Amino acid sequence: MTESRPAAGREPDPTCLFCRIVAGDIAAARVHEDDAVIAIRDIAPRAPTHVLFLPREHIASAAELTTADGPMLGALFGAAADFARREGLADAGYRMVTNIGQWGGQTVGHLHVHLLGGRSMSWPPG
Ligand code: 5GP
Ligand code: ZN
């Protein structure tokens, strides 16, 4: 994060799956929404609880973040931690992870943090 201003090109992308979910054009099971962030249940869960937290704004990945995104990121991680407490995951622990690019395992090019919980996680990820 070397720049304080958001990069250009963050307008909604009509070809982006998560922009279409944010807009309500594609249905998703929403578990949280605020001014900056929404959270949806993953369509192919990899754990008993698997929720995606994403900015409303189109940001391609965490590689595009700047210091100006601090408030959005605080809202995003705060919403995820609140959700984990509500779901009863907090005591046992859980994982938050974001994938970047092909080798990172990213398949949707709109920033999202996976919240995975309800089972023990291995390390390192595969
Ligand atoms: P990534 O692979 O980019 O880290 O994560 C993308 C996630 O989005 C995957 O876990 C995938 O199951 C989920 N996903 C893909 N399409 C949809 C969809 O249409 N609705 C929802 N709710 N999740 C989706
Ligand atoms: Zn998008």
Short mmCIF file of N, CA, C and O and ligand atoms in Angstrom, two decimals:
data_model
loop_
_atom_site.label_atom_id
_atom_site.label_comp_id
_atom_site.label_asym_id
_atom_site.label_seq_id
_atom_site.Cartn_x
_atom_site.Cartn_y
_atom_site.Cartn_z
N MET A 1 0.85 -1.18 0.00
CA MET A 1 0.00 0.00 0.00
C MET A 1 0.89 1.23 0.00
O MET A 1 1.30 1.70 1.04
N THR A 2 1.21 1.70 -1.16
CA THR A 2 2.11 2.84 -1.23
C THR A 2 1.37 4.13 -1.59
O THR A 2 1.91 5.20 -1.38
N GLU A 3 0.18 4.03 -2.13
CA GLU A 3 -0.55 5.23 -2.53
C GLU A 3 -1.71 5.46 -1.59
O GLU A 3 -2.28 4.53 -1.06
N SER A 4 -2.06 6.73 -1.42
CA SER A 4 -3.15 7.04 -0.50
C SER A 4 -4.48 7.18 -1.23
O SER A 4 -5.52 7.20 -0.60
N ARG A 5 -4.42 7.26 -2.57
CA ARG A 5 -5.68 7.42 -3.31
C ARG A 5 -6.04 6.14 -4.01
O ARG A 5 -5.17 5.45 -4.53
N PRO A 6 -7.35 5.81 -4.05
CA PRO A 6 -7.75 4.59 -4.75
C PRO A 6 -7.36 4.64 -6.22
O PRO A 6 -7.37 5.71 -6.83
N ALA A 7 -7.01 3.50 -6.76
CA ALA A 7 -6.72 3.41 -8.18
C ALA A 7 -8.00 3.67 -8.98
O ALA A 7 -9.11 3.49 -8.48
N ALA A 8 -7.82 4.08 -10.24
CA ALA A 8 -8.98 4.28 -11.12
C ALA A 8 -9.55 2.93 -11.51
O ALA A 8 -8.99 1.88 -11.20
N GLY A 9 -10.69 2.95 -12.21
CA GLY A 9 -11.25 1.72 -12.77
C GLY A 9 -12.03 0.93 -11.77
O GLY A 9 -12.05 -0.30 -11.81
N ARG A 10 -12.70 1.60 -10.85
CA ARG A 10 -13.48 0.88 -9.84
C ARG A 10 -14.99 1.01 -10.08
O ARG A 10 -15.77 0.71 -9.20
N GLU A 11 -15.36 1.44 -11.25
CA GLU A 11 -16.78 1.51 -11.58
C GLU A 11 -17.33 0.08 -11.64
O GLU A 11 -16.58 -0.85 -11.93
N PRO A 12 -18.65 -0.08 -11.39
CA PRO A 12 -19.22 -1.43 -11.53
C PRO A 12 -18.91 -2.01 -12.90
O PRO A 12 -18.98 -1.32 -13.91
N ASP A 13 -18.53 -3.29 -12.91
CA ASP A 13 -18.17 -3.97 -14.15
C ASP A 13 -19.30 -4.93 -14.48
O ASP A 13 -19.53 -5.91 -13.75
N PRO A 14 -20.02 -4.68 -15.58
CA PRO A 14 -21.19 -5.52 -15.90
C PRO A 14 -20.82 -6.96 -16.20
O PRO A 14 -21.69 -7.83 -16.19
N THR A 15 -19.53 -7.23 -16.43
CA THR A 15 -19.11 -8.61 -16.68
C THR A 15 -18.64 -9.31 -15.40
O THR A 15 -18.25 -10.47 -15.45
N CYS A 16 -18.66 -8.58 -14.28
CA CYS A 16 -18.15 -9.13 -13.02
C CYS A 16 -19.29 -9.76 -12.23
O CYS A 16 -20.29 -9.11 -11.91
N LEU A 17 -19.13 -11.03 -11.90
CA LEU A 17 -20.16 -11.77 -11.16
C LEU A 17 -20.53 -11.07 -9.85
O LEU A 17 -21.72 -10.92 -9.52
N PHE A 18 -19.53 -10.64 -9.10
CA PHE A 18 -19.84 -10.07 -7.79
C PHE A 18 -20.42 -8.66 -7.91
O PHE A 18 -21.25 -8.28 -7.08
N CYS A 19 -20.04 -7.89 -8.94
CA CYS A 19 -20.72 -6.62 -9.18
C CYS A 19 -22.20 -6.87 -9.47
O CYS A 19 -23.07 -6.11 -9.01
N ARG A 20 -22.49 -7.93 -10.19
CA ARG A 20 -23.90 -8.24 -10.51
C ARG A 20 -24.65 -8.69 -9.27
O ARG A 20 -25.83 -8.39 -9.10
N ILE A 21 -23.97 -9.39 -8.37
CA ILE A 21 -24.60 -9.77 -7.10
C ILE A 21 -24.82 -8.53 -6.24
O ILE A 21 -25.90 -8.35 -5.65
N VAL A 22 -23.83 -7.64 -6.16
CA VAL A 22 -23.98 -6.39 -5.40
C VAL A 22 -25.19 -5.61 -5.93
O VAL A 22 -26.00 -5.07 -5.15
N ALA A 23 -25.33 -5.55 -7.26
CA ALA A 23 -26.43 -4.79 -7.87
C ALA A 23 -27.78 -5.48 -7.70
O ALA A 23 -28.82 -4.85 -7.95
N GLY A 24 -27.78 -6.75 -7.31
CA GLY A 24 -29.03 -7.48 -7.15
C GLY A 24 -29.50 -8.14 -8.43
O GLY A 24 -30.61 -8.68 -8.48
N ASP A 25 -28.67 -8.12 -9.48
CA ASP A 25 -29.05 -8.75 -10.75
C ASP A 25 -28.96 -10.27 -10.67
O ASP A 25 -29.61 -10.97 -11.44
N ILE A 26 -28.11 -10.76 -9.78
CA ILE A 26 -27.98 -12.21 -9.56
C ILE A 26 -28.24 -12.45 -8.08
O ILE A 26 -27.72 -11.73 -7.22
N ALA A 27 -29.04 -13.45 -7.79
CA ALA A 27 -29.43 -13.72 -6.40
C ALA A 27 -28.28 -14.34 -5.62
O ALA A 27 -27.46 -15.07 -6.17
N ALA A 28 -28.24 -14.02 -4.34
CA ALA A 28 -27.27 -14.64 -3.42
C ALA A 28 -27.87 -14.56 -2.03
O ALA A 28 -28.70 -13.69 -1.75
N ALA A 29 -27.44 -15.47 -1.17
CA ALA A 29 -27.93 -15.51 0.22
C ALA A 29 -27.11 -14.49 1.03
O ALA A 29 -25.98 -14.77 1.44
N ARG A 30 -27.68 -13.31 1.22
CA ARG A 30 -26.96 -12.23 1.93
C ARG A 30 -27.09 -12.42 3.43
O ARG A 30 -28.19 -12.62 3.94
N VAL A 31 -25.96 -12.32 4.12
CA VAL A 31 -25.99 -12.42 5.58
C VAL A 31 -25.61 -11.11 6.24
O VAL A 31 -25.70 -10.97 7.46
N HIS A 32 -25.15 -10.15 5.45
CA HIS A 32 -24.77 -8.83 5.99
C HIS A 32 -24.76 -7.83 4.84
O HIS A 32 -24.37 -8.17 3.73
N GLU A 33 -25.18 -6.58 5.12
CA GLU A 33 -24.94 -5.48 4.19
C GLU A 33 -24.76 -4.19 4.97
O GLU A 33 -25.45 -3.95 5.95
N ASP A 34 -23.85 -3.35 4.51
CA ASP A 34 -23.73 -1.99 5.01
C ASP A 34 -23.36 -1.11 3.83
O ASP A 34 -23.42 -1.53 2.68
N ASP A 35 -22.98 0.14 4.12
CA ASP A 35 -22.72 1.08 3.03
C ASP A 35 -21.57 0.64 2.12
O ASP A 35 -21.56 0.96 0.92
N ALA A 36 -20.60 -0.06 2.68
CA ALA A 36 -19.38 -0.36 1.94
C ALA A 36 -19.24 -1.82 1.53
O ALA A 36 -18.51 -2.13 0.59
N VAL A 37 -19.94 -2.72 2.25
CA VAL A 37 -19.63 -4.15 2.19
C VAL A 37 -20.92 -4.97 2.13
O VAL A 37 -21.92 -4.58 2.74
N ILE A 38 -20.90 -6.09 1.41
CA ILE A 38 -21.94 -7.09 1.57
C ILE A 38 -21.28 -8.43 1.88
O ILE A 38 -20.09 -8.63 1.58
N ALA A 39 -22.05 -9.35 2.45
CA ALA A 39 -21.56 -10.71 2.70
C ALA A 39 -22.61 -11.69 2.20
O ALA A 39 -23.82 -11.50 2.41
N ILE A 40 -22.12 -12.72 1.52
CA ILE A 40 -23.00 -13.74 0.92
C ILE A 40 -22.47 -15.13 1.26
O ILE A 40 -21.26 -15.33 1.42
N ARG A 41 -23.37 -16.08 1.36
CA ARG A 41 -22.93 -17.47 1.56
C ARG A 41 -22.34 -17.98 0.25
O ARG A 41 -22.90 -17.74 -0.83
N ASP A 42 -21.20 -18.67 0.37
CA ASP A 42 -20.56 -19.23 -0.83
C ASP A 42 -21.46 -20.30 -1.44
O ASP A 42 -22.05 -21.12 -0.72
N ILE A 43 -21.56 -20.29 -2.76
CA ILE A 43 -22.45 -21.22 -3.45
C ILE A 43 -21.92 -22.66 -3.38
O ILE A 43 -22.70 -23.61 -3.55
N ALA A 44 -20.63 -22.82 -3.13
CA ALA A 44 -20.01 -24.16 -3.05
C ALA A 44 -19.17 -24.23 -1.77
O ALA A 44 -17.94 -24.18 -1.82
N PRO A 45 -19.84 -24.33 -0.62
CA PRO A 45 -19.12 -24.18 0.65
C PRO A 45 -18.05 -25.24 0.86
O PRO A 45 -18.26 -26.42 0.58
N ARG A 46 -16.90 -24.80 1.37
CA ARG A 46 -15.76 -25.69 1.66
C ARG A 46 -15.61 -25.93 3.15
O ARG A 46 -14.61 -26.51 3.58
N ALA A 47 -16.57 -25.48 3.94
CA ALA A 47 -16.56 -25.68 5.39
C ALA A 47 -18.01 -25.52 5.84
O ALA A 47 -18.85 -24.99 5.09
N PRO A 48 -18.35 -25.99 7.06
CA PRO A 48 -19.74 -25.85 7.52
C PRO A 48 -20.25 -24.41 7.44
O PRO A 48 -21.42 -24.18 7.12
N THR A 49 -19.40 -23.43 7.72
CA THR A 49 -19.73 -22.03 7.46
C THR A 49 -18.72 -21.50 6.44
O THR A 49 -17.50 -21.62 6.65
N HIS A 50 -19.22 -20.96 5.34
CA HIS A 50 -18.35 -20.40 4.30
C HIS A 50 -19.06 -19.19 3.71
O HIS A 50 -20.03 -19.32 2.96
N VAL A 51 -18.59 -18.01 4.10
CA VAL A 51 -19.22 -16.74 3.71
C VAL A 51 -18.16 -15.86 3.06
O VAL A 51 -16.99 -15.89 3.46
N LEU A 52 -18.58 -15.11 2.04
CA LEU A 52 -17.69 -14.19 1.32
C LEU A 52 -18.05 -12.77 1.67
O LEU A 52 -19.22 -12.38 1.57
N PHE A 53 -17.06 -11.98 2.09
CA PHE A 53 -17.23 -10.56 2.41
C PHE A 53 -16.59 -9.75 1.29
O PHE A 53 -15.40 -9.95 1.00
N LEU A 54 -17.35 -8.87 0.66
CA LEU A 54 -16.84 -8.14 -0.50
C LEU A 54 -17.26 -6.68 -0.47
O LEU A 54 -18.35 -6.35 0.01
N PRO A 55 -16.38 -5.82 -0.99
CA PRO A 55 -16.76 -4.41 -1.09
C PRO A 55 -17.82 -4.23 -2.17
O PRO A 55 -17.82 -4.96 -3.17
N ARG A 56 -18.69 -3.26 -1.97
CA ARG A 56 -19.65 -2.93 -3.04
C ARG A 56 -18.91 -2.42 -4.28
O ARG A 56 -19.32 -2.68 -5.41
N GLU A 57 -17.81 -1.72 -4.03
CA GLU A 57 -17.01 -1.15 -5.11
C GLU A 57 -16.25 -2.28 -5.83
O GLU A 57 -15.78 -3.21 -5.18
N HIS A 58 -16.10 -2.15 -7.14
CA HIS A 58 -15.33 -3.15 -7.89
C HIS A 58 -13.84 -2.91 -7.69
O HIS A 58 -13.27 -1.95 -8.22
N ILE A 59 -13.21 -3.78 -6.92
CA ILE A 59 -11.76 -3.78 -6.71
C ILE A 59 -11.31 -5.17 -7.11
O ILE A 59 -11.85 -6.18 -6.62
N ALA A 60 -10.35 -5.26 -8.04
CA ALA A 60 -10.05 -6.55 -8.66
C ALA A 60 -9.51 -7.58 -7.66
O ALA A 60 -9.83 -8.76 -7.75
N SER A 61 -8.69 -7.13 -6.74
CA SER A 61 -8.13 -8.06 -5.74
C SER A 61 -7.47 -7.23 -4.65
O SER A 61 -7.37 -5.99 -4.77
N ALA A 62 -6.95 -7.89 -3.64
CA ALA A 62 -6.25 -7.19 -2.56
C ALA A 62 -4.99 -6.50 -3.07
O ALA A 62 -4.48 -5.58 -2.42
N ALA A 63 -4.51 -6.91 -4.24
CA ALA A 63 -3.32 -6.27 -4.81
C ALA A 63 -3.59 -4.83 -5.23
O ALA A 63 -2.65 -4.08 -5.50
N GLU A 64 -4.86 -4.46 -5.33
CA GLU A 64 -5.22 -3.11 -5.78
C GLU A 64 -5.49 -2.15 -4.63
O GLU A 64 -5.84 -0.99 -4.85
N LEU A 65 -5.37 -2.61 -3.40
CA LEU A 65 -5.76 -1.77 -2.26
C LEU A 65 -4.75 -0.66 -1.99
O LEU A 65 -3.55 -0.82 -2.25
N THR A 66 -5.24 0.45 -1.45
CA THR A 66 -4.38 1.56 -1.02
C THR A 66 -4.79 1.97 0.40
O THR A 66 -5.80 1.49 0.94
N THR A 67 -4.05 2.89 0.97
CA THR A 67 -4.37 3.35 2.32
C THR A 67 -5.77 3.97 2.38
O THR A 67 -6.40 3.94 3.43
N ALA A 68 -6.25 4.49 1.26
CA ALA A 68 -7.59 5.08 1.24
C ALA A 68 -8.69 4.04 1.44
O ALA A 68 -9.84 4.39 1.74
N ASP A 69 -8.35 2.77 1.29
CA ASP A 69 -9.33 1.70 1.49
C ASP A 69 -9.42 1.26 2.95
O ASP A 69 -10.18 0.33 3.27
N GLY A 70 -8.67 1.92 3.83
CA GLY A 70 -8.68 1.52 5.24
C GLY A 70 -10.06 1.44 5.85
O GLY A 70 -10.40 0.43 6.48
N PRO A 71 -10.90 2.48 5.71
CA PRO A 71 -12.24 2.39 6.31
C PRO A 71 -13.07 1.23 5.77
O PRO A 71 -13.74 0.53 6.55
N MET A 72 -13.00 1.00 4.46
CA MET A 72 -13.75 -0.13 3.88
C MET A 72 -13.23 -1.45 4.46
O MET A 72 -14.01 -2.34 4.82
N LEU A 73 -11.90 -1.58 4.55
CA LEU A 73 -11.34 -2.83 5.07
C LEU A 73 -11.70 -3.03 6.54
O LEU A 73 -11.95 -4.16 6.98
N GLY A 74 -11.73 -1.93 7.30
CA GLY A 74 -12.15 -2.05 8.70
C GLY A 74 -13.58 -2.52 8.79
O GLY A 74 -13.92 -3.39 9.63
N ALA A 75 -14.45 -1.98 7.92
CA ALA A 75 -15.85 -2.41 7.91
C ALA A 75 -15.95 -3.88 7.50
O ALA A 75 -16.73 -4.65 8.08
N LEU A 76 -15.14 -4.27 6.51
CA LEU A 76 -15.21 -5.64 6.00
C LEU A 76 -14.77 -6.65 7.07
O LEU A 76 -15.50 -7.60 7.39
N PHE A 77 -13.59 -6.43 7.65
CA PHE A 77 -13.11 -7.39 8.65
C PHE A 77 -13.95 -7.32 9.93
O PHE A 77 -14.17 -8.35 10.58
N GLY A 78 -14.43 -6.13 10.26
CA GLY A 78 -15.30 -6.01 11.43
C GLY A 78 -16.60 -6.76 11.24
O GLY A 78 -17.08 -7.45 12.15
N ALA A 79 -17.18 -6.65 10.06
CA ALA A 79 -18.42 -7.37 9.77
C ALA A 79 -18.19 -8.87 9.81
O ALA A 79 -19.04 -9.63 10.31
N ALA A 80 -17.04 -9.30 9.31
CA ALA A 80 -16.74 -10.73 9.32
C ALA A 80 -16.57 -11.24 10.76
O ALA A 80 -17.09 -12.31 11.12
N ALA A 81 -15.87 -10.49 11.58
CA ALA A 81 -15.68 -10.92 12.97
C ALA A 81 -17.01 -10.92 13.73
O ALA A 81 -17.28 -11.83 14.52
N ASP A 82 -17.86 -9.91 13.48
CA ASP A 82 -19.19 -9.89 14.11
C ASP A 82 -20.00 -11.10 13.69
O ASP A 82 -20.68 -11.74 14.51
N PHE A 83 -19.94 -11.42 12.40
CA PHE A 83 -20.68 -12.57 11.89
C PHE A 83 -20.18 -13.85 12.56
O PHE A 83 -20.98 -14.71 12.98
N ALA A 84 -18.85 -13.99 12.68
CA ALA A 84 -18.28 -15.19 13.30
C ALA A 84 -18.76 -15.31 14.75
O ALA A 84 -19.07 -16.42 15.21
N ARG A 85 -18.83 -14.20 15.47
CA ARG A 85 -19.35 -14.25 16.85
C ARG A 85 -20.81 -14.69 16.85
O ARG A 85 -21.21 -15.55 17.64
N ARG A 86 -21.61 -14.10 15.95
CA ARG A 86 -23.04 -14.45 15.89
C ARG A 86 -23.25 -15.92 15.56
O ARG A 86 -24.19 -16.54 16.04
N GLU A 87 -22.39 -16.47 14.71
CA GLU A 87 -22.52 -17.88 14.29
C GLU A 87 -21.93 -18.84 15.30
O GLU A 87 -21.97 -20.05 15.08
N GLY A 88 -21.34 -18.31 16.38
CA GLY A 88 -20.75 -19.18 17.40
C GLY A 88 -19.41 -19.77 17.02
O GLY A 88 -19.01 -20.81 17.53
N LEU A 89 -18.69 -19.11 16.11
CA LEU A 89 -17.40 -19.62 15.63
C LEU A 89 -16.22 -19.07 16.41
O LEU A 89 -15.10 -19.59 16.31
N ALA A 90 -16.45 -18.01 17.18
CA ALA A 90 -15.32 -17.23 17.70
C ALA A 90 -14.48 -18.01 18.69
O ALA A 90 -13.25 -17.90 18.68
N ASP A 91 -15.10 -18.80 19.55
CA ASP A 91 -14.32 -19.50 20.58
C ASP A 91 -13.38 -20.54 19.96
O ASP A 91 -12.21 -20.65 20.34
N ALA A 92 -13.89 -21.31 19.03
CA ALA A 92 -13.07 -22.36 18.42
C ALA A 92 -12.05 -21.78 17.45
O ALA A 92 -10.98 -22.35 17.24
N GLY A 93 -12.38 -20.66 16.84
CA GLY A 93 -11.52 -20.05 15.83
C GLY A 93 -12.01 -20.37 14.43
O GLY A 93 -12.84 -21.27 14.22
N TYR A 94 -11.48 -19.65 13.49
CA TYR A 94 -11.93 -19.75 12.10
C TYR A 94 -10.86 -19.13 11.23
O TYR A 94 -9.82 -18.70 11.74
N ARG A 95 -11.09 -19.11 9.94
CA ARG A 95 -10.08 -18.56 9.03
C ARG A 95 -10.70 -17.49 8.15
O ARG A 95 -11.84 -17.64 7.69
N MET A 96 -9.92 -16.42 7.89
CA MET A 96 -10.25 -15.46 6.83
C MET A 96 -9.10 -15.50 5.84
O MET A 96 -7.93 -15.48 6.23
N VAL A 97 -9.44 -15.55 4.55
CA VAL A 97 -8.40 -15.66 3.53
C VAL A 97 -8.88 -14.96 2.26
O VAL A 97 -10.08 -14.95 1.96
N THR A 98 -7.93 -14.34 1.54
CA THR A 98 -8.26 -13.77 0.24
C THR A 98 -7.24 -14.27 -0.78
O THR A 98 -6.03 -14.28 -0.51
N ASN A 99 -7.73 -14.75 -1.91
CA ASN A 99 -6.88 -15.31 -2.95
C ASN A 99 -6.58 -14.23 -3.99
O ASN A 99 -7.46 -13.41 -4.31
N ILE A 100 -5.38 -14.26 -4.53
CA ILE A 100 -4.96 -13.24 -5.51
C ILE A 100 -4.38 -13.93 -6.72
O ILE A 100 -3.37 -14.64 -6.62
N GLY A 101 -5.02 -13.72 -7.87
CA GLY A 101 -4.48 -14.21 -9.14
C GLY A 101 -4.56 -15.72 -9.28
O GLY A 101 -5.06 -16.44 -8.42
N GLN A 102 -4.04 -16.16 -10.41
CA GLN A 102 -4.20 -17.58 -10.80
C GLN A 102 -3.55 -18.53 -9.79
O GLN A 102 -4.20 -19.47 -9.31
N TRP A 103 -2.31 -18.31 -9.45
CA TRP A 103 -1.63 -19.23 -8.54
C TRP A 103 -2.14 -19.08 -7.12
O TRP A 103 -2.00 -19.99 -6.30
N GLY A 104 -2.74 -17.94 -6.82
CA GLY A 104 -3.36 -17.77 -5.51
C GLY A 104 -4.71 -18.45 -5.39
O GLY A 104 -5.29 -18.50 -4.30
N GLY A 105 -5.24 -18.92 -6.53
CA GLY A 105 -6.52 -19.61 -6.51
C GLY A 105 -7.72 -18.70 -6.67
O GLY A 105 -8.85 -19.11 -6.38
N GLN A 106 -7.52 -17.47 -7.16
CA GLN A 106 -8.64 -16.54 -7.33
C GLN A 106 -9.40 -16.88 -8.60
O GLN A 106 -8.80 -16.97 -9.67
N THR A 107 -10.71 -17.07 -8.46
CA THR A 107 -11.54 -17.39 -9.63
C THR A 107 -12.54 -16.29 -9.95
O THR A 107 -13.11 -16.29 -11.04
N VAL A 108 -12.78 -15.36 -9.03
CA VAL A 108 -13.68 -14.23 -9.29
C VAL A 108 -12.86 -12.96 -9.05
O VAL A 108 -12.35 -12.74 -7.95
N GLY A 109 -12.77 -12.12 -10.09
CA GLY A 109 -11.90 -10.95 -10.04
C GLY A 109 -12.52 -9.73 -9.41
O GLY A 109 -12.51 -8.63 -10.00
N HIS A 110 -13.07 -9.90 -8.23
CA HIS A 110 -13.64 -8.82 -7.42
C HIS A 110 -13.26 -9.19 -5.99
O HIS A 110 -13.63 -10.28 -5.51
N LEU A 111 -12.51 -8.31 -5.33
CA LEU A 111 -11.99 -8.60 -3.99
C LEU A 111 -13.04 -9.24 -3.08
O LEU A 111 -14.17 -8.76 -3.01
N HIS A 112 -12.64 -10.31 -2.42
CA HIS A 112 -13.52 -10.92 -1.41
C HIS A 112 -12.65 -11.64 -0.40
O HIS A 112 -11.60 -12.19 -0.73
N VAL A 113 -13.11 -11.63 0.83
CA VAL A 113 -12.46 -12.37 1.91
C VAL A 113 -13.37 -13.54 2.26
O VAL A 113 -14.56 -13.36 2.55
N HIS A 114 -12.79 -14.74 2.20
CA HIS A 114 -13.53 -15.94 2.61
C HIS A 114 -13.48 -16.04 4.14
O HIS A 114 -12.40 -15.94 4.74
N LEU A 115 -14.62 -16.27 4.74
CA LEU A 115 -14.69 -16.65 6.16
C LEU A 115 -15.08 -18.13 6.19
O LEU A 115 -16.15 -18.50 5.69
N LEU A 116 -14.16 -18.95 6.72
CA LEU A 116 -14.38 -20.39 6.79
C LEU A 116 -14.36 -20.80 8.25
O LEU A 116 -13.42 -20.44 8.98
N GLY A 117 -15.36 -21.57 8.67
CA GLY A 117 -15.41 -21.99 10.06
C GLY A 117 -16.25 -23.23 10.23
O GLY A 117 -16.89 -23.71 9.29
N GLY A 118 -16.22 -23.74 11.46
CA GLY A 118 -17.03 -24.91 11.78
C GLY A 118 -16.27 -26.22 11.68
O GLY A 118 -16.83 -27.29 11.90
N ARG A 119 -14.99 -26.14 11.33
CA ARG A 119 -14.12 -27.32 11.34
C ARG A 119 -12.69 -26.84 11.53
O ARG A 119 -12.39 -25.66 11.34
N SER A 120 -11.82 -27.78 11.91
CA SER A 120 -10.41 -27.43 12.06
C SER A 120 -9.76 -27.25 10.69
O SER A 120 -10.05 -28.00 9.75
N MET A 121 -8.90 -26.24 10.57
CA MET A 121 -8.23 -25.94 9.30
C MET A 121 -6.80 -26.45 9.34
O MET A 121 -6.14 -26.40 10.38
N SER A 122 -6.29 -26.90 8.20
CA SER A 122 -4.89 -27.29 8.12
C SER A 122 -4.05 -26.11 7.65
O SER A 122 -4.57 -25.10 7.13
N TRP A 123 -2.73 -26.21 7.85
CA TRP A 123 -1.80 -25.19 7.40
C TRP A 123 -0.53 -25.86 6.91
O TRP A 123 -0.08 -26.80 7.55
N PRO A 124 0.06 -25.43 5.82
CA PRO A 124 -0.39 -24.35 4.94
C PRO A 124 -1.53 -24.80 4.05
O PRO A 124 -1.72 -25.99 3.85
N PRO A 125 -2.28 -23.83 3.48
CA PRO A 125 -3.34 -24.18 2.53
C PRO A 125 -2.72 -24.88 1.32
O PRO A 125 -1.55 -24.66 1.00
N GLY A 126 -3.48 -25.69 0.64
CA GLY A 126 -2.97 -26.43 -0.53
C GLY A 126 -2.75 -25.52 -1.71
O GLY A 126 -3.14 -24.38 -1.71
P1 5GP B 1 -12.06 -17.33 -5.23
O1 5GP B 1 -11.87 -18.63 -5.95
O2 5GP B 1 -12.03 -16.19 -6.24
O3 5GP B 1 -11.14 -17.08 -4.09
O4 5GP B 1 -13.50 -17.38 -4.58
C1 5GP B 1 -14.66 -17.28 -5.36
C2 5GP B 1 -15.75 -17.98 -4.59
O5 5GP B 1 -16.99 -17.59 -5.15
C3 5GP B 1 -15.69 -19.51 -4.68
O6 5GP B 1 -15.56 -20.05 -3.37
C4 5GP B 1 -17.02 -19.89 -5.35
O7 5GP B 1 -17.58 -21.08 -4.81
C5 5GP B 1 -17.88 -18.68 -5.08
N1 5GP B 1 -18.89 -18.44 -6.10
C6 5GP B 1 -18.76 -18.58 -7.45
N2 5GP B 1 -19.91 -18.23 -8.05
C7 5GP B 1 -20.78 -17.89 -7.09
C8 5GP B 1 -22.14 -17.45 -7.12
O8 5GP B 1 -22.78 -17.30 -8.16
N3 5GP B 1 -22.73 -17.18 -5.91
C9 5GP B 1 -22.05 -17.33 -4.73
N4 5GP B 1 -22.74 -17.04 -3.61
N5 5GP B 1 -20.77 -17.74 -4.67
C10 5GP B 1 -20.15 -18.01 -5.84
ZN ZN B 2 -16.89 -6.47 -9.51
#
